Amino acid sequence: MSRVALNVDSYEGNDTPSVEIARFVVLYGKASTRKHKIWEGDGILVCYGDCAVLKSEDERDVICRSSAVKNLDQLDEDRTINIGSWSVQIQKRIPTTSSESMKTSSGIQNPPPSALRHLNTRDPMRIPETATMKRANNGMSEENLLAPRPPPKKRPSFVPPLIGSTTSSDGTTTISIEEKTPPFVLNEEDILQRKTTSAICVDSRFSRHLRDHQKDGIKFLFQRLKGETGGAILADDMGLGKSIQTMAATWALLRGSRPPASQIASSCLIVVPSSLVNNWKAEFDKWYRMMRFPAVIALTARDISTYQSTVKSMPYLIISYDLAQRHAEKLEMCRFDVLVCDEGHKLKNLDGRLRKTRSKSGFGT
Ligand SMILES: Nc1ncnc2c1ncn2[C@@H]1O[C@H](COP(=O)(O)OP(=O)(O)OP(=O)(O)O)[C@@H](O)[C@H]1O
């Protein structure tokens, strides 16, 4: 994922700016150079003429402020920017409260660019009213413009679709998933148009969060993997959600297509660099909590044995390359149906045993 360097310096001002230029729904987390960033929450990024304010989702808390976010046109969906010590990923642009109030009275959605020039001052409370602005305001007084903003519309907060995980005394983590709603058929349209007969089912709570490119990726993976000798490389850019696509595509394979059709695969091995085992666990925690759809995180050889005896209810085994290489024979006995290799280029450094681990299909990300 590309990063854009915006002109954001620490903003010390305490004044609350009044006129918004842009407003975005964002994900935010502490800025880090880590490849796999963990977002800490949903938030709102409000851009004023001379600063940007990152707020909590309900807008009660200000998380950080920065001065002069100028390249607003570069704030596309999925763009990640750094604001102070926070990383922010733009989810979508939403109407500003200023534009809403202006729209009601004048039908104009955004202040014209010439007006914005004047907003780029340290004290937006004292905007010199220009002729252009007068037209834009359509007789609206400055007082009205600065009137208290309507309370922000409450956006439903992110609810992990799948809830709850357990850690047993031996340290094995299982994530159990309880299916409550009928699955969502990702390729309903293709089926209606008789382009395909296999429905790609993903959990409906899962599906409402998927972005279009992710739906395409899931369809691609599913189509490639459902064959006997399928394989695929998912080479999306960093941070575009390859993990969620992997989870959704394998879910469709493991849980079968539209009921009562039988499942296509019954076991899935996910091999990842040691440094990313916890990220995968966190990703599973985030998306699959409390559903009857479990994963075993292999930290020792014993976990592989546990997995063997519980594979029916826990079809995923997540393991590091190091451990997988050391226990390749044991893994071979599991006869996985699907093999996922995160950072798949690492495979070339392994000796032949893991590569020979039997799987009907597999893919790398
Ligand atoms: N549709 C979505 N809705 C909400 N959050 C999402 C969505 N897709 C991905 N994310 C979140 O974005 C973050 C980055 O996703 P992920 O780690 O899967 O990216 P990636 O493509 O695997 O990146 P990398 O190439 O760095 O491995 C994760 O925290 C993930 O939960």
GROMACS .gro file of N, CA and C and ligand atoms in nm, residues 1 27 34-39 42 89 91 158 206 208-211 213-214 234 236-245 247 276 279-280 282-283 286-287 342-343 365, ligand 1:
model
  154
    1MET      N    1   0.084  -0.119   0.000
    1MET     CA    2   0.000   0.000   0.000
    1MET      C    3   0.088   0.124   0.000
   27LEU      N    4  -0.951   0.428   0.989
   27LEU     CA    5  -0.902   0.335   1.091
   27LEU      C    6  -0.774   0.399   1.144
   34ARG      N    7   0.607  -0.135   1.126
   34ARG     CA    8   0.570  -0.276   1.109
   34ARG      C    9   0.489  -0.296   0.983
   35LYS      N   10   0.518  -0.407   0.919
   35LYS     CA   11   0.449  -0.434   0.795
   35LYS      C   12   0.302  -0.464   0.822
   36HIS      N   13   0.280  -0.538   0.928
   36HIS     CA   14   0.142  -0.574   0.960
   36HIS      C   15   0.092  -0.487   1.074
   37LYS      N   16   0.023  -0.387   1.036
   37LYS     CA   17  -0.023  -0.289   1.134
   37LYS      C   18  -0.151  -0.338   1.201
   38ILE      N   19  -0.161  -0.315   1.330
   38ILE     CA   20  -0.286  -0.350   1.398
   38ILE      C   21  -0.361  -0.219   1.422
   39TRP      N   22  -0.478  -0.206   1.366
   39TRP     CA   23  -0.556  -0.085   1.387
   39TRP      C   24  -0.622  -0.090   1.523
   42ASP      N   25  -1.187   0.258   1.502
   42ASP     CA   26  -1.244   0.342   1.398
   42ASP      C   27  -1.241   0.485   1.447
   89GLN      N   28  -0.574   0.517   0.828
   89GLN     CA   29  -0.609   0.465   0.695
   89GLN      C   30  -0.748   0.517   0.658
   91GLN      N   31  -1.095   0.532   0.511
   91GLN     CA   32  -1.196   0.435   0.470
   91GLN      C   33  -1.289   0.497   0.365
  158PHE      N   34  -1.763  -0.101   1.455
  158PHE     CA   35  -1.720  -0.228   1.400
  158PHE      C   36  -1.744  -0.340   1.501
  206PHE      N   37  -1.928  -1.117   0.785
  206PHE     CA   38  -1.798  -1.095   0.725
  206PHE      C   39  -1.812  -1.013   0.596
  208ARG      N   40  -2.023  -0.803   0.482
  208ARG     CA   41  -2.059  -0.660   0.475
  208ARG      C   42  -1.938  -0.570   0.491
  209HIS      N   43  -1.826  -0.627   0.536
  209HIS     CA   44  -1.705  -0.545   0.550
  209HIS      C   45  -1.615  -0.554   0.428
  210LEU      N   46  -1.643  -0.648   0.340
  210LEU     CA   47  -1.551  -0.671   0.228
  210LEU      C   48  -1.557  -0.558   0.127
  211ARG      N   49  -1.439  -0.519   0.081
  211ARG     CA   50  -1.435  -0.418  -0.024
  211ARG      C   51  -1.440  -0.488  -0.159
  213HIS      N   52  -1.244  -0.493  -0.421
  213HIS     CA   53  -1.125  -0.565  -0.469
  213HIS      C   54  -1.108  -0.695  -0.390
  214GLN      N   55  -1.157  -0.693  -0.264
  214GLN     CA   56  -1.145  -0.815  -0.182
  214GLN      C   57  -1.243  -0.921  -0.230
  234LEU      N   58  -0.177  -1.460  -0.458
  234LEU     CA   59  -0.251  -1.336  -0.434
  234LEU      C   60  -0.146  -1.229  -0.407
  236ASP      N   61  -0.170  -0.884  -0.402
  236ASP     CA   62  -0.218  -0.747  -0.376
  236ASP      C   63  -0.110  -0.668  -0.304
  237ASP      N   64  -0.121  -0.539  -0.313
  237ASP     CA   65  -0.026  -0.451  -0.245
  237ASP      C   66  -0.040  -0.466  -0.093
  238MET      N   67   0.062  -0.419  -0.022
  238MET     CA   68   0.062  -0.426   0.125
  238MET      C   69  -0.063  -0.363   0.186
  239GLY      N   70  -0.119  -0.431   0.284
  239GLY     CA   71  -0.227  -0.371   0.361
  239GLY      C   72  -0.363  -0.373   0.294
  240LEU      N   73  -0.375  -0.437   0.178
  240LEU     CA   74  -0.504  -0.437   0.110
  240LEU      C   75  -0.597  -0.548   0.160
  241GLY      N   76  -0.548  -0.621   0.260
  241GLY     CA   77  -0.637  -0.720   0.322
  241GLY      C   78  -0.627  -0.858   0.259
  242LYS      N   79  -0.503  -0.904   0.237
  242LYS     CA   80  -0.487  -1.039   0.182
  242LYS      C   81  -0.531  -1.143   0.285
  243SER      N   82  -0.512  -1.110   0.413
  243SER     CA   83  -0.551  -1.207   0.516
  243SER      C   84  -0.702  -1.231   0.515
  244ILE      N   85  -0.778  -1.124   0.507
  244ILE     CA   86  -0.924  -1.141   0.511
  244ILE      C   87  -0.972  -1.215   0.386
  245GLN      N   88  -0.905  -1.189   0.273
  245GLN     CA   89  -0.943  -1.260   0.151
  245GLN      C   90  -0.911  -1.409   0.165
  247MET      N   91  -0.895  -1.575   0.447
  247MET     CA   92  -0.988  -1.635   0.542
  247MET      C   93  -1.123  -1.659   0.476
  276LEU      N   94   0.501  -1.336   1.214
  276LEU     CA   95   0.363  -1.301   1.178
  276LEU      C   96   0.257  -1.394   1.238
  279ASN      N   97   0.020  -1.200   1.433
  279ASN     CA   98  -0.068  -1.117   1.350
  279ASN      C   99  -0.184  -1.198   1.294
  280TRP      N  100  -0.151  -1.321   1.254
  280TRP     CA  101  -0.258  -1.407   1.202
  280TRP      C  102  -0.357  -1.440   1.313
  282ALA      N  103  -0.422  -1.252   1.563
  282ALA     CA  104  -0.501  -1.130   1.586
  282ALA      C  105  -0.606  -1.113   1.476
  283GLU      N  106  -0.568  -1.144   1.355
  283GLU     CA  107  -0.662  -1.131   1.243
  283GLU      C  108  -0.779  -1.229   1.260
  286LYS      N  109  -0.997  -1.102   1.528
  286LYS     CA  110  -1.075  -0.987   1.485
  286LYS      C  111  -1.199  -1.032   1.406
  287TRP      N  112  -1.179  -1.125   1.316
  287TRP     CA  113  -1.288  -1.159   1.224
  287TRP      C  114  -1.369  -1.280   1.265
  342ASP      N  115   0.195  -1.754   0.360
  342ASP     CA  116   0.209  -1.609   0.368
  342ASP      C  117   0.356  -1.577   0.339
  343GLU      N  118   0.382  -1.469   0.269
  343GLU     CA  119   0.518  -1.438   0.224
  343GLU      C  120   0.574  -1.562   0.153
  365THR      N  121   0.057  -1.571  -0.057
  365THR     CA  122   0.017  -1.429  -0.055
  365THR      C  123   0.142  -1.345  -0.037
  366LIG     N1  124  -1.264  -0.483   0.460
  366LIG     C1  125  -1.198  -0.449   0.572
  366LIG     N2  126  -1.261  -0.383   0.670
  366LIG     C2  127  -1.194  -0.347   0.784
  366LIG     N3  128  -1.064  -0.373   0.807
  366LIG     C3  129  -0.997  -0.439   0.710
  366LIG     C4  130  -1.060  -0.480   0.589
  366LIG     N4  131  -0.967  -0.545   0.513
  366LIG     C5  132  -0.854  -0.544   0.583
  366LIG     N5  133  -0.871  -0.480   0.700
  366LIG     C6  134  -0.770  -0.459   0.804
  366LIG     O1  135  -0.658  -0.394   0.743
  366LIG     C7  136  -0.538  -0.439   0.806
  366LIG     C8  137  -0.439  -0.485   0.700
  366LIG     O2  138  -0.485  -0.606   0.639
  366LIG     P1  139  -0.386  -0.729   0.610
  366LIG     O3  140  -0.284  -0.746   0.718
  366LIG     O4  141  -0.467  -0.845   0.572
  366LIG     O5  142  -0.312  -0.674   0.482
  366LIG     P2  143  -0.215  -0.755   0.389
  366LIG     O6  144  -0.260  -0.731   0.249
  366LIG     O7  145  -0.204  -0.897   0.434
  366LIG     O8  146  -0.081  -0.676   0.418
  366LIG     P3  147   0.070  -0.726   0.403
  366LIG     O9  148   0.104  -0.727   0.258
  366LIG    O10  149   0.141  -0.620   0.480
  366LIG    O11  150   0.079  -0.863   0.463
  366LIG     C9  151  -0.579  -0.549   0.902
  366LIG    O12  152  -0.585  -0.496   1.032
  366LIG    C10  153  -0.717  -0.590   0.855
  366LIG    O13  154  -0.796  -0.642   0.960
   0.00000   0.00000   0.00000
